[in-house]
């Protein structure tokens, strides 16, 4: 007889009472957090220090070298941005390299799943495609993408995808990135002791670095992944810990780079592995995802998602996970201790991401199938070690629709025969849709462990804002049932509801993983190209938000949206509040330079209203009519 299921909250309580420490207890143990760190006033870039600036202006006001609070805060922020950009871009580099290896006959576990995108992107790179085999094109494109990383004098190819207005602004301020790696290295160099000490100049360097991420490194990750793993199409799937099965082998794939996890899914569906699972007493195999590896595999294959960032440890505490296969990024080292209380085997797979206490089975593109088989087999063989009495799978699971992209959104919004952004722009112009907002990023115990996303998104759609989502934010809202068409009737304003009901889409669109925020950039560029709502991204009624940001990658993402002309609202401060000048630059001055700016607001509903006000200001500047149903109210 199947055991009664517990709720996620109950599972957390059970962990606590058995002394299993998870992220929430570790977070509490850090209280109070370091005040200098929070303010951004600690500098440890050289051995004159570490130095810190007294925020109350009683003690030291400069570091030993003389650097003031503005320089220190700006340098710290620059290094965070460089780290975030490096992380995304390195991900892009790996996928581009695999594309090249595949094309050269060295990675036979892969295929070209989107020939259309292969040819489209190759043409953009100036590669002749006529008369060439896909393999040949893939090898040339992979190589050309890799060259983008090391360019010294030229911008990466995708920079040309930005609207002409943005490109002109970037040229004027000398923030067009040359290559992808170069601005990251430059940031590390200029933040060294005694190099760049002008916070305004440092901010320009930050934007150049972030633009290399958004319009190149991350964009390469998205495009090359679409080529190798398929361009997503809208599909229905399931999310939350309830996707784990009591009578099956459960394997979790966790991290960001889908090169191994995609093959793990394929292998887990083979008759050979299903037979092995039955021989070990299980009815089948469930592969489910955590974090952005989950999003990558979800949007292309409909693989269920076990949870977002904060659920990675909880998934193990269900007692029903035989193997967790991690690649890199957002993987808590705390997993090892949690897993030691259960039978779960943890496998690290990436040469750049090892974890003491995890078994390391190293991934190689050339042997992907063989390695995936080994990992799946080892997980299945762990099934007999499961202690059935300790299995507690929460009951929660929810349907979601995922797989929207910048290319297919016009199709879903406008129908098969109208492949343009016209319907979207018209809906904005007519006032049915107020604007479009990307709500993205992590979930964080410092804020509301995911709830801020839900509150902000509900408030936005209530005011007819179409929401697009990526990363853990998308998963948080999916768990709440916001990513199904039915949620329009329940939560959306009348105008947005009409659009959603007419074309059958949810009011909240899942567009992928964190690197796929580039799909939002491309959608914005397409909206500009379609016409009628501004000449640049800075004129569009759009914005971005990360209500519970955590990672340095979120800082890089926020910056590339700001530098591209968008308002970006973060749910907690960035660590620069110790410098009033830097704060003023972020929230005011930068708007006069690139058209975008930052806002910080802890209350997600208030954050939504900062966005709505901003969108209304943009609508007014474009002389767009009032919102359709507000006009009706006026008539009455
Ligand atoms: O890259 S949203 S917690 S998983 S950093 Fe990490 Fe944040 Fe999740 Fe995706 Ni993005």
Coordinates of C-alpha atoms and ligand atoms in Angstrom, one line a residue:
X1 CA 0.0 0.0 0.0
X2 CA 1.3 3.4 -0.9
X3 CA 2.4 5.5 2.0
X4 CA 0.6 8.7 3.0
X5 CA 2.4 11.7 1.4
X6 CA 3.7 14.6 3.4
X7 CA 3.7 18.3 2.6
X8 CA 7.0 20.1 1.8
X9 CA 6.6 22.1 5.1
X10 CA 6.2 18.9 7.0
X11 CA 9.3 17.5 5.3
X12 CA 11.3 20.6 6.5
X13 CA 10.0 20.1 10.0
X14 CA 11.0 16.5 10.0
X15 CA 14.6 17.3 8.8
X16 CA 14.9 19.9 11.6
X17 CA 13.7 17.5 14.3
X18 CA 16.2 14.8 13.1
X19 CA 19.0 17.3 13.2
X20 CA 19.5 17.4 9.4
X21 CA 20.8 20.8 8.6
X22 CA 19.6 22.5 5.4
X23 CA 20.1 25.9 3.9
X24 CA 17.5 27.5 6.2
X25 CA 19.4 26.5 9.4
X26 CA 22.7 27.4 7.9
X27 CA 21.3 30.8 7.0
X28 CA 20.0 31.4 10.5
X29 CA 23.5 30.4 11.9
X30 CA 25.0 33.3 9.9
X31 CA 22.9 35.9 11.7
X32 CA 24.0 38.7 12.0
X33 CA 25.5 39.0 8.6
X34 CA 28.7 41.0 8.2
X35 CA 27.6 44.7 8.0
X36 CA 30.7 45.7 6.0
X37 CA 30.0 43.0 3.4
X38 CA 26.4 44.0 3.1
X39 CA 27.4 47.6 2.5
X40 CA 30.2 46.7 0.1
X41 CA 32.7 48.6 2.2
X42 CA 35.2 45.8 2.8
X43 CA 38.2 45.6 0.4
X44 CA 40.5 42.6 0.4
X45 CA 42.0 43.1 -3.1
X46 CA 45.5 43.5 -1.7
X47 CA 47.6 42.8 1.4
X48 CA 47.6 46.3 2.7
X49 CA 44.3 45.3 4.1
X50 CA 41.8 43.8 4.4
X51 CA 40.4 47.4 4.8
X52 CA 37.0 48.5 5.7
X53 CA 35.3 51.9 5.7
X54 CA 33.4 53.0 8.8
X55 CA 29.8 53.5 7.6
X56 CA 29.1 56.0 10.4
X57 CA 32.0 58.2 9.3
X58 CA 33.6 58.0 12.7
X59 CA 36.5 55.6 11.9
X60 CA 38.5 55.1 8.7
X61 CA 37.1 56.7 5.6
X62 CA 39.6 55.4 3.2
X63 CA 41.6 52.1 2.9
X64 CA 45.3 52.0 3.5
X65 CA 46.0 52.8 -0.1
X66 CA 43.5 55.8 0.0
X67 CA 40.7 54.1 -1.9
X68 CA 37.4 55.6 -0.7
X69 CA 34.0 54.0 -0.3
X70 CA 32.9 54.8 -3.9
X71 CA 36.0 53.0 -5.3
X72 CA 35.7 50.1 -3.0
X73 CA 32.0 49.5 -3.5
X74 CA 32.3 49.9 -7.3
X75 CA 35.3 47.6 -7.6
X76 CA 33.6 44.9 -5.6
X77 CA 30.5 45.2 -7.8
X78 CA 32.7 45.0 -10.9
X79 CA 34.3 41.8 -9.7
X80 CA 30.8 40.2 -8.9
X81 CA 29.7 41.1 -12.4
X82 CA 32.8 39.7 -14.0
X83 CA 32.4 36.4 -12.1
X84 CA 28.7 36.1 -13.1
X85 CA 29.6 36.9 -16.7
X86 CA 32.4 34.4 -16.7
X87 CA 30.2 31.7 -15.3
X88 CA 27.5 32.1 -18.0
X89 CA 30.0 32.6 -20.8
X90 CA 32.1 29.5 -19.8
X91 CA 28.8 27.6 -20.1
X92 CA 28.4 29.0 -23.6
X93 CA 32.0 28.1 -24.5
X94 CA 31.4 24.4 -23.5
X95 CA 28.3 24.1 -25.7
X96 CA 30.1 25.8 -28.7
X97 CA 33.0 23.4 -28.2
X98 CA 30.7 20.4 -28.2
X99 CA 29.1 21.7 -31.4
X100 CA 32.6 21.9 -33.0
X101 CA 33.6 18.4 -31.7
X102 CA 30.4 16.9 -33.0
X103 CA 31.0 18.5 -36.4
X104 CA 34.5 17.1 -36.4
X105 CA 33.2 13.6 -35.7
X106 CA 34.5 13.5 -32.1
X107 CA 31.2 13.6 -30.1
X108 CA 29.0 11.0 -31.5
X109 CA 26.6 11.0 -28.6
X110 CA 25.1 14.2 -30.0
X111 CA 23.0 15.2 -33.0
X112 CA 21.9 18.3 -34.7
X113 CA 18.3 18.6 -33.5
X114 CA 17.6 22.0 -35.0
X115 CA 18.9 22.1 -38.6
X116 CA 16.9 25.3 -39.1
X117 CA 18.7 27.1 -36.3
X118 CA 22.1 25.7 -37.3
X119 CA 21.7 27.2 -40.8
X120 CA 20.3 30.5 -39.5
X121 CA 23.0 31.1 -37.0
X122 CA 25.8 29.9 -39.3
X123 CA 24.6 32.4 -41.9
X124 CA 24.6 35.1 -39.2
X125 CA 28.3 34.2 -38.6
X126 CA 29.0 34.6 -42.3
X127 CA 29.5 30.9 -42.9
X128 CA 28.6 29.6 -46.3
X129 CA 26.1 26.8 -45.9
X130 CA 25.3 25.9 -49.6
X131 CA 26.4 22.4 -50.5
X132 CA 27.8 21.7 -47.0
X133 CA 26.8 18.8 -44.7
X134 CA 25.4 19.7 -41.3
X135 CA 28.5 18.3 -39.7
X136 CA 30.7 20.6 -41.7
X137 CA 28.6 23.6 -40.8
X138 CA 28.5 22.6 -37.1
X139 CA 32.3 22.3 -37.0
X140 CA 32.7 25.8 -38.6
X141 CA 30.0 27.4 -36.5
X142 CA 31.4 25.9 -33.3
X143 CA 34.8 27.2 -34.1
X144 CA 33.6 30.6 -35.1
X145 CA 31.6 30.9 -31.8
X146 CA 34.7 29.9 -29.9
X147 CA 36.7 32.6 -31.7
X148 CA 34.2 35.1 -30.4
X149 CA 35.5 34.5 -26.9
X150 CA 39.1 35.4 -27.8
X151 CA 38.5 38.3 -30.1
X152 CA 40.7 41.3 -29.2
X153 CA 39.5 44.1 -31.5
X154 CA 36.1 43.0 -32.8
X155 CA 32.8 42.7 -31.0
X156 CA 31.2 39.2 -30.9
X157 CA 28.8 38.5 -33.8
X158 CA 25.5 38.6 -31.8
X159 CA 26.1 42.2 -30.7
X160 CA 24.6 43.0 -34.1
X161 CA 21.3 41.6 -33.0
X162 CA 20.8 44.6 -30.7
X163 CA 18.7 47.5 -32.0
X164 CA 20.8 50.1 -33.8
X165 CA 19.9 52.7 -31.2
X166 CA 21.5 50.5 -28.4
X167 CA 24.6 49.9 -30.5
X168 CA 25.0 53.6 -31.1
X169 CA 24.7 54.3 -27.3
X170 CA 27.3 51.6 -26.5
X171 CA 29.7 53.0 -29.2
X172 CA 29.3 56.5 -27.8
X173 CA 30.3 55.4 -24.3
X174 CA 32.9 53.0 -25.5
X175 CA 31.3 50.0 -23.9
X176 CA 30.9 47.7 -26.9
X177 CA 32.7 44.5 -25.7
X178 CA 35.6 43.3 -27.8
X179 CA 35.4 39.6 -27.6
X180 CA 33.8 37.9 -24.5
X181 CA 36.8 36.9 -22.4
X182 CA 38.6 40.2 -22.9
X183 CA 36.2 42.5 -20.9
X184 CA 36.1 39.9 -18.1
X185 CA 39.9 39.9 -17.9
X186 CA 39.9 43.7 -18.2
X187 CA 37.5 44.0 -15.2
X188 CA 39.8 41.8 -13.1
X189 CA 42.7 43.9 -14.1
X190 CA 41.2 47.3 -13.6
X191 CA 39.9 46.4 -10.2
X192 CA 43.4 45.5 -9.0
X193 CA 45.0 47.8 -6.4
X194 CA 45.8 51.1 -7.9
X195 CA 44.3 50.7 -11.3
X196 CA 40.8 52.1 -11.9
X197 CA 39.7 54.3 -9.0
X198 CA 36.9 56.3 -10.6
X199 CA 33.6 54.7 -9.8
X200 CA 31.9 56.1 -12.9
X201 CA 34.6 54.6 -15.1
X202 CA 34.3 51.3 -13.3
X203 CA 30.6 51.3 -13.9
X204 CA 31.2 51.7 -17.7
X205 CA 33.6 48.7 -17.5
X206 CA 30.9 46.7 -15.7
X207 CA 28.4 47.4 -18.4
X208 CA 30.8 46.4 -21.1
X209 CA 31.5 43.1 -19.3
X210 CA 27.8 42.4 -18.8
X211 CA 27.0 43.1 -22.4
X212 CA 29.6 40.5 -23.4
X213 CA 27.6 38.1 -21.3
X214 CA 24.1 38.9 -22.4
X215 CA 24.6 39.6 -26.1
X216 CA 27.3 37.0 -26.6
X217 CA 28.4 34.4 -24.0
X218 CA 25.0 33.5 -22.7
X219 CA 23.4 33.9 -26.2
X220 CA 25.9 31.4 -27.6
X221 CA 24.9 29.0 -24.8
X222 CA 21.2 29.4 -25.8
X223 CA 21.7 29.2 -29.6
X224 CA 24.2 26.3 -29.6
X225 CA 22.0 24.4 -27.1
X226 CA 19.0 24.9 -29.4
X227 CA 21.1 23.5 -32.3
X228 CA 22.3 20.4 -30.4
X229 CA 19.2 19.7 -28.2
X230 CA 16.4 21.2 -30.2
X231 CA 14.6 24.6 -30.3
X232 CA 11.9 24.4 -27.6
X233 CA 8.3 24.3 -28.5
X234 CA 5.5 24.8 -25.9
X235 CA 4.8 21.6 -23.9
X236 CA 3.1 20.5 -20.8
X237 CA 5.1 19.0 -17.9
X238 CA 5.1 18.7 -14.1
X239 CA 7.0 20.5 -11.4
X240 CA 7.7 20.0 -7.6
X241 CA 8.9 17.3 -5.4
X242 CA 5.8 15.3 -5.9
X243 CA 7.2 14.2 -9.3
X244 CA 9.4 11.7 -7.6
X245 CA 8.0 8.2 -7.6
X246 CA 7.8 5.9 -4.7
X247 CA 8.1 2.7 -6.7
X248 CA 10.7 3.9 -9.2
X249 CA 14.4 4.6 -9.3
X250 CA 14.6 8.4 -9.0
X251 CA 17.6 10.2 -10.5
X252 CA 18.1 13.9 -10.2
X253 CA 20.0 16.0 -12.7
X254 CA 21.3 19.2 -11.2
X255 CA 23.4 22.2 -12.4
X256 CA 23.3 24.1 -15.6
X257 CA 25.1 22.7 -18.6
X258 CA 22.8 20.1 -20.4
X259 CA 25.6 18.3 -22.2
X260 CA 25.5 15.3 -19.9
X261 CA 22.0 15.5 -18.5
X262 CA 20.4 15.3 -21.9
X263 CA 22.3 12.0 -22.5
X264 CA 21.3 10.8 -19.0
X265 CA 17.7 11.2 -20.0
X266 CA 18.1 9.3 -23.2
X267 CA 20.0 6.5 -21.5
X268 CA 17.4 6.2 -18.7
X269 CA 14.7 5.5 -21.3
X270 CA 16.6 2.6 -22.8
X271 CA 15.2 -0.9 -22.5
X272 CA 18.6 -2.0 -21.1
X273 CA 18.3 0.4 -18.1
X274 CA 14.6 -0.2 -17.6
X275 CA 15.3 -3.9 -17.4
X276 CA 18.0 -3.3 -14.9
X277 CA 15.7 -1.2 -12.8
X278 CA 13.1 -4.0 -12.7
X279 CA 15.8 -6.5 -11.8
X280 CA 16.6 -4.3 -8.8
X281 CA 13.0 -4.2 -7.7
X282 CA 11.8 -0.9 -9.2
X283 CA 8.9 -0.4 -11.6
X284 CA 10.8 2.1 -13.7
X285 CA 13.1 5.1 -13.8
X286 CA 12.2 8.8 -13.1
X287 CA 14.7 11.4 -14.1
X288 CA 13.8 14.8 -12.7
X289 CA 15.7 18.1 -12.7
X290 CA 16.9 20.7 -10.2
X291 CA 17.8 24.3 -11.0
X292 CA 18.7 25.3 -14.6
X293 CA 19.7 21.9 -15.9
X294 CA 16.1 21.1 -15.1
X295 CA 15.0 24.1 -17.1
X296 CA 17.2 23.1 -20.1
X297 CA 15.8 19.6 -20.2
X298 CA 12.2 20.6 -19.3
X299 CA 11.8 23.1 -22.2
X300 CA 13.1 20.7 -24.8
X301 CA 12.0 17.2 -23.6
X302 CA 9.3 17.8 -21.0
X303 CA 11.3 16.1 -18.3
X304 CA 9.7 16.8 -14.9
X305 CA 11.3 19.3 -12.5
X306 CA 11.8 18.2 -8.9
X307 CA 12.5 21.7 -7.7
X308 CA 14.4 25.0 -7.8
X309 CA 17.6 26.0 -6.0
X310 CA 16.3 25.9 -2.4
X311 CA 14.7 22.4 -3.0
X312 CA 18.0 20.7 -3.9
X313 CA 18.6 19.4 -0.3
X314 CA 14.9 18.7 0.4
X315 CA 14.8 16.4 -2.7
X316 CA 17.3 14.2 -1.0
X317 CA 15.5 14.2 2.3
X318 CA 12.5 12.5 0.6
X319 CA 14.6 9.4 1.1
X320 CA 13.6 8.4 -2.5
X321 CA 16.5 9.6 -4.5
X322 CA 19.0 7.0 -5.7
X323 CA 21.4 9.2 -7.5
X324 CA 22.0 12.9 -7.9
X325 CA 24.2 13.8 -10.9
X326 CA 25.6 17.3 -10.7
X327 CA 27.4 19.3 -13.4
X328 CA 28.1 22.9 -12.3
X329 CA 26.7 26.2 -10.8
X330 CA 24.2 26.6 -8.0
X331 CA 25.1 23.2 -6.4
X332 CA 25.3 23.6 -2.6
X333 CA 28.3 21.9 -1.0
X334 CA 25.8 21.3 1.9
X335 CA 24.3 18.5 -0.2
X336 CA 27.1 16.1 0.9
X337 CA 26.2 16.3 4.5
X338 CA 22.5 15.9 3.8
X339 CA 23.0 13.0 1.5
X340 CA 25.2 11.3 4.2
X341 CA 22.0 10.8 6.2
X342 CA 20.3 8.9 3.4
X343 CA 21.2 6.3 0.8
X344 CA 21.5 8.8 -2.1
X345 CA 24.7 8.7 -4.1
X346 CA 26.0 12.0 -5.3
X347 CA 28.0 12.1 -8.4
X348 CA 30.1 15.1 -9.5
X349 CA 30.9 15.0 -13.2
X350 CA 32.6 18.2 -14.2
X351 CA 36.4 18.7 -14.1
X352 CA 35.8 22.3 -12.9
X353 CA 33.3 21.4 -10.1
X354 CA 34.4 18.8 -7.6
X355 CA 32.9 18.4 -4.1
X356 CA 34.7 16.6 -1.3
X357 CA 32.4 13.8 -0.3
X358 CA 30.9 13.2 -3.8
X359 CA 32.0 10.5 -6.1
X360 CA 33.6 12.0 -9.2
X361 CA 32.9 10.4 -12.5
X362 CA 34.3 12.8 -15.1
X363 CA 32.3 13.9 -18.1
X364 CA 33.9 13.9 -21.5
X365 CA 32.0 14.9 -24.6
X366 CA 33.6 12.2 -26.6
X367 CA 32.4 9.5 -24.2
X368 CA 29.0 11.1 -23.1
X369 CA 26.9 8.0 -23.7
X370 CA 29.3 5.6 -21.9
X371 CA 29.5 7.9 -18.9
X372 CA 25.8 8.5 -18.7
X373 CA 25.2 4.7 -18.8
X374 CA 27.6 4.3 -15.9
X375 CA 25.8 7.0 -13.8
X376 CA 22.4 5.7 -14.5
X377 CA 23.5 2.1 -13.8
X378 CA 25.1 3.1 -10.5
X379 CA 21.9 4.9 -9.5
X380 CA 19.7 1.9 -10.3
X381 CA 21.9 -0.4 -8.4
X382 CA 21.4 1.8 -5.4
X383 CA 17.7 1.2 -5.3
X384 CA 17.8 -1.9 -3.0
X385 CA 19.6 0.3 -0.5
X386 CA 16.6 2.6 -0.2
X387 CA 15.0 2.5 3.3
X388 CA 11.3 2.3 2.5
X389 CA 10.3 3.4 6.0
X390 CA 12.2 6.7 5.5
X391 CA 10.6 7.6 2.2
X392 CA 8.6 10.8 2.4
X393 CA 7.7 12.3 -0.9
X394 CA 5.7 15.5 -0.6
X395 CA 2.4 15.4 -2.4
X396 CA 2.8 18.7 -4.2
X397 CA 3.2 18.7 -7.9
X398 CA 1.7 21.0 -10.5
X399 CA 1.3 21.2 -14.3
X400 CA 3.1 23.9 -16.3
X401 CA 3.5 24.9 -19.8
X402 CA 7.1 25.6 -20.8
X403 CA 9.1 26.1 -24.0
X404 CA 8.4 29.6 -25.3
X405 CA 11.2 31.3 -27.2
X406 CA 11.8 34.5 -29.1
X407 CA 11.2 32.6 -32.3
X408 CA 8.0 30.7 -31.4
X409 CA 6.2 33.4 -29.4
X410 CA 4.9 35.2 -32.5
X411 CA 3.5 31.9 -33.6
X412 CA 1.6 31.3 -30.3
X413 CA 0.5 34.9 -30.1
X414 CA -0.4 35.5 -33.7
X415 CA -1.2 32.2 -35.2
X416 CA 0.5 30.0 -37.7
X417 CA 0.1 32.3 -40.7
X418 CA 1.3 35.5 -39.1
X419 CA 4.9 35.0 -38.2
X420 CA 5.6 38.5 -36.9
X421 CA 5.6 40.3 -33.6
X422 CA 2.7 42.5 -34.9
X423 CA 0.1 40.8 -32.7
X424 CA 2.2 41.4 -29.6
X425 CA 3.0 45.0 -30.5
X426 CA -0.6 45.7 -31.4
X427 CA -1.9 44.3 -28.1
X428 CA 0.5 46.7 -26.3
X429 CA -0.5 49.6 -28.6
X430 CA -4.2 49.0 -28.1
X431 CA -3.8 48.8 -24.3
X432 CA -4.8 45.2 -23.8
X433 CA -1.3 44.4 -22.7
X434 CA 0.3 47.1 -20.6
X435 CA 3.8 45.8 -21.2
X436 CA 6.2 42.8 -20.9
X437 CA 8.3 42.1 -17.9
X438 CA 10.9 39.4 -17.3
X439 CA 10.7 38.1 -13.7
X440 CA 13.8 35.9 -13.3
X441 CA 16.5 34.6 -11.0
X442 CA 17.0 32.7 -7.8
X443 CA 15.1 31.8 -4.7
X444 CA 16.7 33.0 -1.5
X445 CA 16.0 32.3 2.2
X446 CA 17.0 35.9 2.8
X447 CA 13.8 37.0 1.1
X448 CA 10.8 34.7 1.1
X449 CA 12.2 31.4 -0.3
X450 CA 10.4 31.7 -3.6
X451 CA 7.2 33.5 -2.5
X452 CA 8.3 37.0 -3.6
X453 CA 8.3 35.8 -7.2
X454 CA 4.7 34.6 -6.9
X455 CA 3.5 37.8 -5.2
X456 CA 5.2 40.0 -7.8
X457 CA 4.0 38.1 -10.8
X458 CA 0.4 37.9 -9.5
X459 CA 0.5 41.7 -9.1
X460 CA 1.9 42.2 -12.6
X461 CA -0.5 40.0 -14.4
X462 CA -3.4 41.5 -12.5
X463 CA -2.4 44.8 -14.1
X464 CA -2.3 43.3 -17.6
X465 CA 1.5 42.9 -17.7
X466 CA 2.6 39.8 -19.8
X467 CA 5.3 38.1 -17.7
X468 CA 8.1 36.1 -19.2
X469 CA 10.2 33.9 -16.8
X470 CA 13.4 31.9 -16.6
X471 CA 15.4 30.1 -14.0
X472 CA 14.3 29.3 -10.5
X473 CA 11.8 32.2 -10.6
X474 CA 9.8 30.4 -13.4
X475 CA 9.8 27.2 -11.3
X476 CA 8.6 29.1 -8.2
X477 CA 5.6 30.5 -10.1
X478 CA 5.0 27.1 -11.9
X479 CA 4.6 25.4 -8.5
X480 CA 1.9 28.0 -7.7
X481 CA 0.0 27.1 -10.9
X482 CA 0.7 30.4 -12.7
X483 CA 2.2 28.8 -15.8
X484 CA -0.9 27.2 -17.2
X485 CA -3.5 28.9 -19.4
X486 CA -6.2 28.5 -16.7
X487 CA -4.3 31.0 -14.5
X488 CA -5.3 33.9 -16.8
X489 CA -8.9 33.7 -15.7
X490 CA -8.0 33.5 -12.1
X491 CA -5.3 36.1 -11.8
X492 CA -4.9 38.2 -15.0
X493 CA -6.4 41.6 -15.7
X494 CA -9.2 41.7 -18.3
X495 CA -7.0 42.8 -21.3
X496 CA -4.3 40.2 -20.7
X497 CA -7.0 37.6 -20.0
X498 CA -8.6 38.2 -23.4
X499 CA -5.3 37.7 -25.2
X500 CA -4.5 34.6 -23.2
X501 CA -7.9 33.1 -23.8
X502 CA -8.0 33.9 -27.5
X503 CA -4.7 32.3 -28.2
X504 CA -4.6 29.7 -25.4
X505 CA -1.4 30.7 -23.7
X506 CA -0.6 31.3 -20.0
X507 CA -0.2 34.9 -18.8
X508 CA 3.2 33.8 -17.5
X509 CA 5.6 32.4 -20.2
X510 CA 8.4 30.1 -19.3
X511 CA 11.3 30.9 -21.7
X512 CA 14.0 28.6 -20.2
X513 CA 17.1 28.6 -18.1
X514 CA 19.2 31.6 -16.8
X515 CA 21.3 31.7 -19.9
X516 CA 18.1 31.9 -21.8
X517 CA 17.4 35.4 -20.5
X518 CA 19.0 36.2 -23.9
X519 CA 15.7 35.0 -25.4
X520 CA 14.1 38.0 -23.7
X521 CA 16.8 40.3 -25.1
X522 CA 16.1 39.0 -28.6
X523 CA 12.3 39.3 -28.1
X524 CA 12.9 43.0 -27.1
X525 CA 15.0 43.6 -30.2
X526 CA 12.2 41.9 -32.3
X527 CA 9.6 44.2 -30.7
X528 CA 11.6 47.2 -31.7
X529 CA 12.1 45.9 -35.2
X530 CA 8.4 45.3 -35.6
X531 CA 7.8 49.0 -35.0
X532 CA 5.2 51.2 -33.4
X533 CA 6.5 51.1 -29.8
X534 CA 9.9 52.8 -29.9
X535 CA 13.2 52.9 -31.7
X536 CA 15.2 51.3 -28.9
X537 CA 14.8 48.9 -26.0
X538 CA 15.0 51.9 -23.7
X539 CA 11.7 53.2 -25.2
X540 CA 9.7 49.9 -24.8
X541 CA 7.2 49.4 -22.0
X542 CA 9.2 46.6 -20.6
X543 CA 11.2 45.9 -17.4
X544 CA 13.1 43.1 -15.6
X545 CA 13.0 41.9 -12.0
X546 CA 14.9 39.4 -9.8
X547 CA 12.9 39.5 -6.6
X548 CA 15.1 36.9 -4.7
X549 CA 18.5 37.2 -6.5
X550 CA 21.3 35.3 -5.0
X551 CA 24.0 34.5 -7.6
X552 CA 26.7 36.8 -9.1
X553 CA 25.2 35.6 -12.4
X554 CA 22.0 37.5 -11.4
X555 CA 24.1 40.7 -11.1
X556 CA 25.5 40.2 -14.6
X557 CA 22.0 39.5 -16.0
X558 CA 20.6 42.6 -14.3
X559 CA 23.5 44.7 -15.7
X560 CA 23.1 43.6 -19.3
X561 CA 19.4 44.4 -19.1
X562 CA 20.1 47.9 -17.6
X563 CA 22.9 48.5 -20.2
X564 CA 20.4 47.5 -22.9
X565 CA 17.9 50.1 -21.7
X566 CA 15.6 48.3 -19.2
X567 CA 14.6 49.1 -15.7
X568 CA 15.7 46.2 -13.4
X569 CA 14.2 45.8 -10.0
X570 CA 16.0 43.6 -7.4
X571 CA 14.3 42.4 -4.3
X572 CA 17.2 43.2 -2.1
X573 CA 20.1 45.6 -2.3
X574 CA 23.3 44.9 -4.1
X575 CA 26.3 45.2 -1.8
X576 CA 27.0 48.8 -2.6
X577 CA 24.7 50.7 -0.3
X578 CA 27.7 52.0 1.7
X579 CA 28.4 54.4 -1.2
X580 CA 25.7 57.0 -1.7
X581 CA 27.4 58.0 -5.0
X582 CA 27.3 54.4 -6.4
X583 CA 23.7 54.0 -5.3
X584 CA 22.8 57.3 -7.1
X585 CA 24.6 56.2 -10.2
X586 CA 22.7 52.9 -10.3
X587 CA 19.3 54.3 -9.5
X588 CA 19.5 57.6 -11.4
X589 CA 22.6 58.7 -13.3
X590 CA 23.0 55.5 -15.4
X591 CA 19.6 56.1 -17.0
X592 CA 21.0 59.2 -18.7
X593 CA 23.8 57.1 -20.2
X594 CA 22.2 53.9 -21.4
X595 CA 18.5 54.4 -20.8
X596 CA 18.1 51.7 -18.2
X597 CA 18.5 51.9 -14.4
X598 CA 18.2 49.9 -11.2
X599 CA 15.6 49.9 -8.4
X600 CA 15.7 48.0 -5.1
X601 CA 12.6 47.0 -3.3
X602 CA 12.1 44.3 -0.8
X603 CA 8.3 44.2 -0.9
X604 CA 7.5 42.3 -4.1
X605 CA 4.1 44.0 -4.5
X606 CA 5.7 47.4 -4.2
X607 CA 8.3 46.2 -6.6
X608 CA 5.6 45.4 -9.1
X609 CA 4.2 48.9 -8.8
X610 CA 7.6 50.5 -9.4
X611 CA 7.5 48.5 -12.7
X612 CA 4.0 49.4 -13.5
X613 CA 4.7 53.1 -13.0
X614 CA 7.8 52.8 -15.2
X615 CA 5.8 51.0 -17.9
X616 CA 3.1 53.7 -17.8
X617 CA 5.7 56.4 -18.1
X618 CA 7.1 54.6 -21.2
X619 CA 3.6 54.2 -22.7
X620 CA 2.9 57.9 -22.1
X621 CA 6.2 58.9 -23.9
X622 CA 5.2 56.7 -26.8
X623 CA 1.8 58.4 -26.8
X624 CA 0.1 55.0 -26.5
X625 CA -3.6 55.1 -25.6
X626 CA -4.7 54.4 -22.0
X627 CA -5.2 50.8 -21.0
X628 CA -8.3 49.4 -22.8
X629 CA -10.4 48.7 -19.8
X630 CA -9.4 51.9 -18.0
X631 CA -10.9 53.7 -21.0
X632 CA -14.1 51.8 -20.5
X633 CA -14.1 52.9 -16.8
X634 CA -13.8 56.5 -17.9
X635 CA -16.7 56.2 -20.3
X636 CA -19.0 54.8 -17.6
Ligands
LIG1 O1 21.2 30.0 -13.2 S1 18.0 31.1 -11.0 S2 19.6 29.8 -8.3 S3 19.7 27.8 -10.9 S4 21.5 31.4 -10.6 FE1 21.0 29.3 -9.8 FE2 19.6 31.5 -9.6 FE3 18.4 29.2 -10.0 FE4 19.8 28.8 -12.8 NI1 20.1 31.3 -12.3

